[in-house]
GROMACS .gro file of C-alpha atoms in nm:
model
  410
    1MET     CA    1   7.756  10.925   8.960
    2THR     CA    2   7.550  11.195   8.826
    3GLU     CA    3   7.568  11.539   8.983
    4GLY     CA    4   7.333  11.583   9.260
    5SER     CA    5   7.305  11.222   9.352
    6PRO     CA    6   7.314  11.129   9.710
    7LEU     CA    7   7.610  10.996   9.906
    8SER     CA    8   7.656  10.670  10.073
    9LEU     CA    9   7.842  10.546  10.353
   10HIS     CA   10   8.066  10.225  10.307
   11VAL     CA   11   8.047   9.994  10.601
   12PRO     CA   12   8.283   9.689  10.548
   13GLU     CA   13   8.112   9.334  10.606
   14PRO     CA   14   8.260   9.011  10.694
   15GLU     CA   15   8.278   8.779  10.403
   16VAL     CA   16   8.022   8.523  10.587
   17ARG     CA   17   7.771   8.533  10.866
   18PRO     CA   18   7.640   8.271  11.118
   19GLY     CA   19   7.494   7.979  10.917
   20GLY     CA   20   7.693   8.053  10.607
   21THR     CA   21   7.998   7.867  10.485
   22PRO     CA   22   8.328   7.989  10.586
   23ASP     CA   23   8.544   8.136  10.317
   24PHE     CA   24   8.901   8.235  10.337
   25SER     CA   25   8.976   8.255   9.958
   26ASN     CA   26   9.039   8.623  10.017
   27VAL     CA   27   9.346   8.542  10.235
   28PRO     CA   28   9.645   8.490   9.974
   29ILE     CA   29   9.922   8.230  10.138
   30PRO     CA   30  10.231   8.220   9.971
   31LYS     CA   31  10.444   7.902   9.956
   32ALA     CA   32  10.656   7.806  10.248
   33GLY     CA   33  11.002   7.910  10.218
   34SER     CA   34  10.921   8.153   9.939
   35VAL     CA   35  10.971   8.494  10.122
   36PRO     CA   36  11.321   8.624  10.128
   37ARG     CA   37  11.509   8.717  10.437
   38PRO     CA   38  11.670   9.046  10.426
   39GLU     CA   39  11.978   9.156  10.611
   40VAL     CA   40  11.901   9.285  10.965
   41ASP     CA   41  12.019   9.622  10.860
   42ALA     CA   42  11.803   9.647  10.549
   43ASP     CA   43  11.673   9.983  10.445
   44PRO     CA   44  11.291   9.991  10.527
   45LYS     CA   45  11.212  10.111  10.166
   46SER     CA   46  11.390   9.790  10.039
   47ILE     CA   47  11.148   9.541  10.211
   48ARG     CA   48  10.815   9.700  10.176
   49ASP     CA   49  10.690   9.395  10.007
   50LEU     CA   50  10.704   9.187  10.320
   51ALA     CA   51  10.428   9.396  10.473
   52TYR     CA   52  10.192   9.232  10.207
   53SER     CA   53  10.328   8.891  10.212
   54ILE     CA   54  10.342   8.605  10.494
   55ILE     CA   55  10.666   8.458  10.605
   56ARG     CA   56  10.628   8.085  10.636
   57VAL     CA   57  10.868   7.807  10.725
   58LEU     CA   58  10.658   7.490  10.767
   59ASN     CA   59  10.522   7.352  10.457
   60ARG     CA   60  10.218   7.127  10.423
   61GLU     CA   61  10.450   6.804  10.447
   62GLY     CA   62  10.574   6.962  10.784
   63GLU     CA   63  10.934   7.022  10.637
   64ALA     CA   64  11.117   7.344  10.754
   65VAL     CA   65  11.205   7.527  10.404
   66GLY     CA   66  11.347   7.856  10.301
   67PRO     CA   67  11.576   8.120  10.413
   68TRP     CA   68  11.400   8.174  10.749
   69ALA     CA   69  11.424   7.810  10.857
   70GLY     CA   70  11.724   7.698  11.102
   71THR     CA   71  11.692   7.942  11.418
   72LEU     CA   72  11.626   7.657  11.663
   73THR     CA   73  11.760   7.310  11.747
   74ASP     CA   74  11.521   7.000  11.751
   75GLU     CA   75  11.565   7.008  12.118
   76GLU     CA   76  11.445   7.344  12.162
   77LEU     CA   77  11.143   7.296  11.920
   78ALA     CA   78  11.066   6.998  12.148
   79GLU     CA   79  11.077   7.237  12.432
   80GLY     CA   80  10.844   7.481  12.235
   81LEU     CA   81  10.621   7.221  12.167
   82ARG     CA   82  10.568   7.134  12.521
   83HIS     CA   83  10.537   7.516  12.605
   84MET     CA   84  10.235   7.547  12.367
   85MET     CA   85  10.091   7.212  12.502
   86THR     CA   86  10.125   7.331  12.857
   87LEU     CA   87   9.949   7.661  12.782
   88ARG     CA   88   9.660   7.480  12.595
   89ALA     CA   89   9.607   7.251  12.903
   90PHE     CA   90   9.632   7.536  13.135
   91ASP     CA   91   9.368   7.713  12.933
   92THR     CA   92   9.118   7.410  12.944
   93ARG     CA   93   9.166   7.394  13.330
   94MET     CA   94   9.106   7.747  13.405
   95GLN     CA   95   8.811   7.766  13.155
   96MET     CA   96   8.679   7.482  13.335
   97ALA     CA   97   8.733   7.665  13.669
   98GLN     CA   98   8.541   7.963  13.563
   99ARG     CA   99   8.259   7.767  13.459
  100GLN     CA  100   8.251   7.601  13.795
  101GLY     CA  101   8.252   7.938  13.954
  102LYS     CA  102   8.615   7.942  14.088
  103THR     CA  103   8.690   8.269  13.905
  104SER     CA  104   8.492   8.550  13.752
  105PHE     CA  105   8.659   8.554  13.409
  106TYR     CA  106   8.886   8.428  13.164
  107MET     CA  107   9.049   8.437  12.839
  108GLN     CA  108   9.189   8.159  12.618
  109HIS     CA  109   9.477   8.162  12.335
  110MET     CA  110   9.351   7.834  12.156
  111GLY     CA  111   9.511   7.884  11.800
  112GLU     CA  112   9.745   8.159  11.909
  113GLU     CA  113   9.982   7.969  12.123
  114ALA     CA  114  10.262   7.980  11.890
  115VAL     CA  115  10.264   8.378  11.883
  116SER     CA  116  10.364   8.417  12.238
  117CYS     CA  117  10.545   8.102  12.317
  118ALA     CA  118  10.790   8.139  12.011
  119PHE     CA  119  10.848   8.513  12.056
  120ARG     CA  120  10.958   8.465  12.432
  121LYS     CA  121  11.236   8.244  12.319
  122ALA     CA  122  11.401   8.542  12.115
  123LEU     CA  123  11.396   8.760  12.438
  124ASN     CA  124  11.723   8.819  12.687
  125GLN     CA  125  11.688   8.853  13.063
  126GLY     CA  126  11.581   9.212  13.126
  127ASP     CA  127  11.369   9.270  12.804
  128MET     CA  128  11.036   9.403  12.900
  129ASN     CA  129  10.706   9.295  12.750
  130PHE     CA  130  10.395   9.519  12.733
  131PRO     CA  131  10.138   9.247  12.680
  132THR     CA  132   9.773   9.214  12.619
  133TYR     CA  133   9.564   8.942  12.807
  134ARG     CA  134   9.632   8.689  12.538
  135GLN     CA  135  10.005   8.664  12.566
  136ALA     CA  136  10.050   8.422  12.879
  137GLY     CA  137  10.272   8.224  12.647
  138LEU     CA  138  10.542   8.480  12.747
  139LEU     CA  139  10.513   8.367  13.093
  140ILE     CA  140  10.472   7.997  13.047
  141ALA     CA  141  10.777   8.003  12.790
  142GLY     CA  142  10.957   8.211  13.030
  143GLY     CA  143  10.960   7.983  13.339
  144TYR     CA  144  10.676   8.182  13.568
  145PRO     CA  145  10.517   7.939  13.795
  146MET     CA  146  10.179   7.823  13.698
  147VAL     CA  147  10.093   7.830  14.048
  148ASP     CA  148  10.124   8.204  14.072
  149MET     CA  149   9.926   8.252  13.756
  150MET     CA  150   9.634   8.067  13.910
  151ASN     CA  151   9.655   8.236  14.240
  152GLN     CA  152   9.621   8.540  14.040
  153ILE     CA  153   9.317   8.409  13.844
  154TYR     CA  154   9.159   8.309  14.168
  155SER     CA  155   9.254   8.627  14.351
  156ASN     CA  156   9.332   8.430  14.654
  157GLU     CA  157   9.534   8.479  14.969
  158ARG     CA  158   9.859   8.423  14.755
  159ASP     CA  159   9.767   8.635  14.455
  160PRO     CA  160  10.106   8.801  14.349
  161LEU     CA  161   9.884   9.119  14.266
  162LYS     CA  162   9.687   9.092  14.601
  163GLY     CA  163   9.342   9.119  14.417
  164ARG     CA  164   9.409   9.429  14.220
  165GLN     CA  165   9.411   9.313  13.875
  166LEU     CA  166   9.126   9.129  13.686
  167PRO     CA  167   9.185   8.768  13.630
  168VAL     CA  168   9.457   8.698  13.376
  169MET     CA  169   9.607   9.046  13.387
  170TYR     CA  170   9.943   8.919  13.526
  171ALA     CA  171  10.258   9.116  13.595
  172SER     CA  172  10.587   9.028  13.687
  173LYS     CA  173  10.902   9.264  13.650
  174GLU     CA  174  11.117   8.958  13.698
  175HIS     CA  175  10.977   8.781  13.393
  176GLY     CA  176  10.981   9.088  13.158
  177PHE     CA  177  10.589   9.093  13.174
  178PHE     CA  178  10.469   9.459  13.239
  179SER     CA  179  10.126   9.502  13.415
  180ILE     CA  180   9.848   9.425  13.176
  181SER     CA  181   9.594   9.733  13.124
  182GLY     CA  182   9.231   9.672  13.055
  183ASN     CA  183   9.231  10.012  12.852
  184LEU     CA  184   9.331   9.885  12.511
  185THR     CA  185   9.658  10.019  12.351
  186THR     CA  186   9.802  10.191  12.631
  187GLN     CA  187  10.065   9.942  12.641
  188TYR     CA  188  10.195  10.039  12.299
  189ILE     CA  189  10.290  10.389  12.372
  190GLN     CA  190  10.416  10.281  12.715
  191ALA     CA  191  10.687  10.027  12.542
  192VAL     CA  192  10.802  10.268  12.330
  193GLY     CA  193  10.849  10.515  12.615
  194TRP     CA  194  11.030  10.235  12.793
  195ALA     CA  195  11.269  10.150  12.511
  196MET     CA  196  11.348  10.502  12.474
  197ALA     CA  197  11.440  10.527  12.841
  198SER     CA  198  11.669  10.210  12.801
  199ALA     CA  199  11.843  10.371  12.503
  200ILE     CA  200  11.899  10.709  12.693
  201LYS     CA  201  12.059  10.511  12.991
  202ASN     CA  202  12.297  10.335  12.722
  203ASP     CA  203  12.148  10.003  12.839
  204THR     CA  204  12.125   9.674  12.627
  205LYS     CA  205  11.772   9.589  12.713
  206ILE     CA  206  11.466   9.611  12.448
  207ALA     CA  207  11.088   9.624  12.448
  208ALA     CA  208  10.823   9.425  12.290
  209ALA     CA  209  10.463   9.612  12.247
  210TRP     CA  210  10.138   9.388  12.215
  211VAL     CA  211   9.813   9.477  12.056
  212GLY     CA  212   9.531   9.291  11.876
  213ASP     CA  213   9.406   9.382  11.527
  214GLY     CA  214   9.094   9.563  11.652
  215ALA     CA  215   9.318   9.801  11.896
  216THR     CA  216   9.529   9.919  11.616
  217ALA     CA  217   9.218  10.181  11.542
  218GLU     CA  218   9.312  10.325  11.887
  219SER     CA  219   9.523  10.669  11.877
  220ASP     CA  220   9.776  10.529  12.111
  221PHE     CA  221   9.870  10.302  11.843
  222HIS     CA  222   9.946  10.589  11.602
  223ALA     CA  223  10.128  10.782  11.860
  224ALA     CA  224  10.333  10.495  11.936
  225LEU     CA  225  10.460  10.453  11.606
  226VAL     CA  226  10.534  10.826  11.557
  227PHE     CA  227  10.761  10.833  11.875
  228ALA     CA  228  10.935  10.465  11.769
  229SER     CA  229  11.011  10.597  11.426
  230THR     CA  230  11.138  10.935  11.522
  231TYR     CA  231  11.348  10.844  11.796
  232LYS     CA  232  11.449  10.500  11.661
  233ALA     CA  233  11.338  10.332  11.987
  234PRO     CA  234  11.473   9.955  12.028
  235VAL     CA  235  11.137   9.805  12.028
  236VAL     CA  236  10.941   9.512  11.851
  237LEU     CA  237  10.573   9.645  11.791
  238ASN     CA  238  10.375   9.335  11.759
  239ILE     CA  239  10.005   9.311  11.604
  240VAL     CA  240   9.823   8.972  11.646
  241ASN     CA  241   9.575   8.964  11.395
  242ASN     CA  242   9.347   8.675  11.506
  243GLN     CA  243   9.079   8.793  11.270
  244TRP     CA  244   8.809   8.924  11.540
  245ALA     CA  245   8.804   9.215  11.762
  246ILE     CA  246   8.573   9.072  12.002
  247SER     CA  247   8.270   9.040  11.749
  248THR     CA  248   8.396   9.281  11.503
  249PHE     CA  249   8.575   9.156  11.200
  250GLN     CA  250   8.941   9.242  11.129
  251GLY     CA  251   8.806   9.466  10.826
  252ILE     CA  252   8.674   9.749  11.040
  253ALA     CA  253   9.018   9.825  11.200
  254ARG     CA  254   9.219   9.767  10.910
  255GLY     CA  255   9.070  10.029  10.701
  256GLY     CA  256   9.215  10.066  10.340
  257SER     CA  257   9.565   9.980  10.440
  258GLY     CA  258   9.528   9.606  10.289
  259THR     CA  259   9.721   9.460  10.587
  260PHE     CA  260   9.798   9.547  10.964
  261ALA     CA  261  10.149   9.551  10.875
  262ALA     CA  262  10.135   9.805  10.615
  263ARG     CA  263  10.081  10.033  10.899
  264GLY     CA  264  10.431  10.086  10.970
  265LEU     CA  265  10.526  10.183  10.609
  266GLY     CA  266  10.382  10.523  10.648
  267PHE     CA  267  10.614  10.580  10.946
  268GLY     CA  268  10.928  10.443  10.774
  269ILE     CA  269  10.929  10.152  11.004
  270PRO     CA  270  11.021   9.797  10.839
  271ALA     CA  271  10.717   9.583  10.853
  272LEU     CA  272  10.676   9.213  10.837
  273ARG     CA  273  10.380   8.963  10.836
  274VAL     CA  274  10.406   8.608  10.955
  275ASP     CA  275  10.221   8.287  10.971
  276GLY     CA  276  10.124   8.322  11.326
  277ASN     CA  277  10.041   7.952  11.349
  278ASP     CA  278  10.397   7.851  11.239
  279TYR     CA  279  10.634   7.831  11.548
  280LEU     CA  280  10.958   7.840  11.336
  281ALA     CA  281  10.850   8.128  11.137
  282VAL     CA  282  10.720   8.310  11.453
  283HIS     CA  283  11.061   8.262  11.620
  284ALA     CA  284  11.280   8.333  11.317
  285VAL     CA  285  11.091   8.688  11.261
  286ALA     CA  286  11.109   8.760  11.630
  287LYS     CA  287  11.508   8.693  11.614
  288TRP     CA  288  11.525   8.917  11.319
  289ALA     CA  289  11.334   9.182  11.481
  290THR     CA  290  11.494   9.172  11.800
  291GLU     CA  291  11.846   9.177  11.677
  292ARG     CA  292  11.754   9.478  11.491
  293ALA     CA  293  11.660   9.650  11.805
  294ARG     CA  294  11.963   9.542  11.978
  295ARG     CA  295  12.186   9.672  11.699
  296ASN     CA  296  12.026  10.021  11.764
  297LEU     CA  297  11.855   9.999  11.407
  298GLY     CA  298  11.525  10.093  11.555
  299PRO     CA  299  11.172   9.956  11.565
  300THR     CA  300  11.020   9.674  11.362
  301LEU     CA  301  10.650   9.631  11.321
  302VAL     CA  302  10.550   9.253  11.306
  303GLU     CA  303  10.162   9.136  11.201
  304TYR     CA  304  10.092   8.756  11.313
  305VAL     CA  305   9.853   8.610  11.076
  306THR     CA  306   9.654   8.373  11.306
  307TYR     CA  307   9.304   8.289  11.420
  308ARG     CA  308   9.122   8.309  11.750
  309VAL     CA  309   8.960   7.971  11.781
  310GLY     CA  310   8.766   8.016  12.114
  311ALA     CA  311   8.537   8.282  12.245
  312HIS     CA  312   8.692   8.627  12.300
  313SER     CA  313   8.656   8.554  12.683
  314THR     CA  314   8.409   8.369  12.916
  315SER     CA  315   8.182   8.655  12.847
  316ASP     CA  316   8.154   8.620  12.463
  317ASP     CA  317   7.928   8.402  12.250
  318PRO     CA  318   8.093   8.376  11.905
  319SER     CA  319   7.823   8.186  11.747
  320ALA     CA  320   7.631   8.502  11.746
  321TYR     CA  321   7.849   8.682  11.464
  322ARG     CA  322   8.050   8.397  11.283
  323PRO     CA  323   7.998   8.054  11.160
  324LYS     CA  324   8.075   7.767  11.400
  325THR     CA  325   8.284   7.578  11.189
  326GLU     CA  326   8.484   7.874  11.077
  327SER     CA  327   8.790   7.779  11.269
  328ASP     CA  328   8.793   7.437  11.121
  329ALA     CA  329   8.854   7.609  10.765
  330TRP     CA  330   9.119   7.843  10.885
  331PRO     CA  331   9.394   7.754  10.613
  332LEU     CA  332   9.703   7.800  10.838
  333GLY     CA  333   9.600   7.489  11.072
  334ASP     CA  334   9.666   7.446  11.426
  335PRO     CA  335  10.022   7.540  11.581
  336VAL     CA  336  10.049   7.245  11.802
  337ILE     CA  337   9.962   7.007  11.545
  338ARG     CA  338  10.196   7.155  11.287
  339LEU     CA  339  10.487   7.165  11.505
  340LYS     CA  340  10.425   6.805  11.654
  341ASN     CA  341  10.422   6.680  11.278
  342HIS     CA  342  10.745   6.858  11.196
  343LEU     CA  343  10.929   6.702  11.502
  344ILE     CA  344  10.785   6.351  11.398
  345LEU     CA  345  10.929   6.413  11.048
  346ARG     CA  346  11.248   6.501  11.212
  347GLY     CA  347  11.255   6.165  11.398
  348VAL     CA  348  11.259   6.319  11.747
  349TRP     CA  349  10.882   6.278  11.847
  350SER     CA  350  10.609   6.051  11.779
  351ASP     CA  351  10.234   5.997  11.829
  352GLU     CA  352  10.297   5.804  12.142
  353ARG     CA  353  10.528   6.055  12.291
  354HIS     CA  354  10.288   6.314  12.207
  355LYS     CA  355  10.010   6.137  12.419
  356GLN     CA  356  10.268   6.083  12.692
  357ALA     CA  357  10.355   6.436  12.694
  358GLU     CA  358   9.989   6.528  12.695
  359ALA     CA  359   9.914   6.300  12.982
  360GLU     CA  360  10.266   6.436  13.188
  361ILE     CA  361  10.171   6.831  13.126
  362LEU     CA  362   9.799   6.777  13.233
  363ASP     CA  363   9.921   6.602  13.571
  364THR     CA  364  10.156   6.908  13.626
  365VAL     CA  365   9.873   7.159  13.560
  366ILE     CA  366   9.645   6.967  13.791
  367THR     CA  367   9.896   6.943  14.047
  368ALA     CA  368   9.947   7.330  14.040
  369GLN     CA  369   9.564   7.392  14.022
  370LYS     CA  370   9.512   7.190  14.340
  371GLU     CA  371   9.805   7.396  14.527
  372ALA     CA  372   9.658   7.726  14.403
  373GLU     CA  373   9.295   7.610  14.491
  374SER     CA  374   9.441   7.537  14.850
  375HIS     CA  375   9.484   7.916  14.892
  376GLY     CA  376   9.125   7.979  14.805
  377THR     CA  377   8.913   8.074  14.500
  378LEU     CA  378   8.662   8.326  14.396
  379HIS     CA  379   8.405   8.233  14.660
  380ALA     CA  380   8.591   8.009  14.890
  381GLY     CA  381   8.919   8.001  15.105
  382GLY     CA  382   9.169   8.269  15.176
  383LYS     CA  383   9.157   8.615  15.042
  384PRO     CA  384   9.418   8.879  15.000
  385SER     CA  385   9.428   9.105  15.319
  386THR     CA  386   9.200   9.432  15.328
  387ARG     CA  387   9.558   9.573  15.440
  388ASP     CA  388   9.696   9.528  15.104
  389MET     CA  389   9.500   9.798  14.939
  390PHE     CA  390   9.698  10.059  15.141
  391GLU     CA  391  10.040   9.883  15.071
  392GLY     CA  392  10.266   9.934  14.759
  393VAL     CA  393  10.131  10.291  14.642
  394TYR     CA  394  10.338  10.533  14.833
  395ALA     CA  395  10.691  10.495  14.958
  396GLU     CA  396  10.569  10.667  15.285
  397MET     CA  397  10.221  10.615  15.366
  398PRO     CA  398  10.056  10.980  15.408
  399PRO     CA  399   9.867  11.064  15.723
  400HIS     CA  400   9.514  11.022  15.588
  401LEU     CA  401   9.585  10.686  15.463
  402ARG     CA  402   9.752  10.575  15.797
  403ARG     CA  403   9.418  10.700  15.957
  404GLN     CA  404   9.185  10.508  15.710
  405ARG     CA  405   9.403  10.186  15.768
  406GLN     CA  406   9.365  10.250  16.164
  407GLN     CA  407   8.984  10.295  16.112
  408ALA     CA  408   8.957   9.975  15.897
  409GLY     CA  409   9.116   9.776  16.182
  410VAL     CA  410   9.392   9.653  15.955
   0.00000   0.00000   0.00000
């Protein structure tokens, strides 16, 4: 550029727009089993390369290979498959319920089921997740009743949160699921603070923070990494890179770091990238990171490379910003099908057993849905009591609220 030439602003563009041919050739995918597994107490500087690779266990033939394999038994994997299938069936029914006007809003997990379902199996009782709205697998894999989840979605008379939250913004202290915030990334710094408090109390519980790729651009994300790094908080910092922040492709939030995992390196935090559609790889990495936290070795940042198959929410139309066939071209496949094929190869599953499980799971989900709907839906049946808005806020209700409650006649 010659002196005096005008400057120009660089605005990243997605590889392809609606109507184009999907192209993921810019996503380098290492061979399954090729990424080394370091010792849990490895110096972060010695494993910097893991922030730029992708840890994979399942190969194209469905075999579990490499140093990250072997963290789960066949029985545990079959249970994990059922958890993912349950979440998918749950999503289908609740998406349909929203279209029928039974709830105002819903968000699916299609393509991302392995991330939350597998991670949950690496946690202990008392550990706390600080999730986003796309980690319901933490609840399903943790045994939280689907009926209660549906009651919350319908905001009915049995809603555990008494109508105080948007649909899908669950909360359960007993199941290690902190109340979801609609304001993105607030939960990241909260998770670090919770983990620091656990360490201050000399407890044994750890925290897990969750965020999507787009929300890493928020200031709370960077503040969380500063505190986690400085105080070696016992926390796993999860980034679910599903390629799209609503309609904005991941290149905007990622900036020039190359990968989202690389964000951790500048803070001295060990950072790993994992195939988010590989149940075995997700669990292996989660187990490594949680063990590091439990051994008082500090935080770990994990990027899950996955793909959001469905719309961002029931209010979104992805055909306006990406090709309709893009999900079919995603090179890391479907997490349910990949685990199913692995179990068939192991001789502990079959196509017939899979069809039977689908029918059994769908029946269980429909039964739960009927029970939840008997307590009301968005426009019909029982609703939370008006009295509930006055409860659960103060240990002792102040006089002005008592007067308001009396005036309301509740």
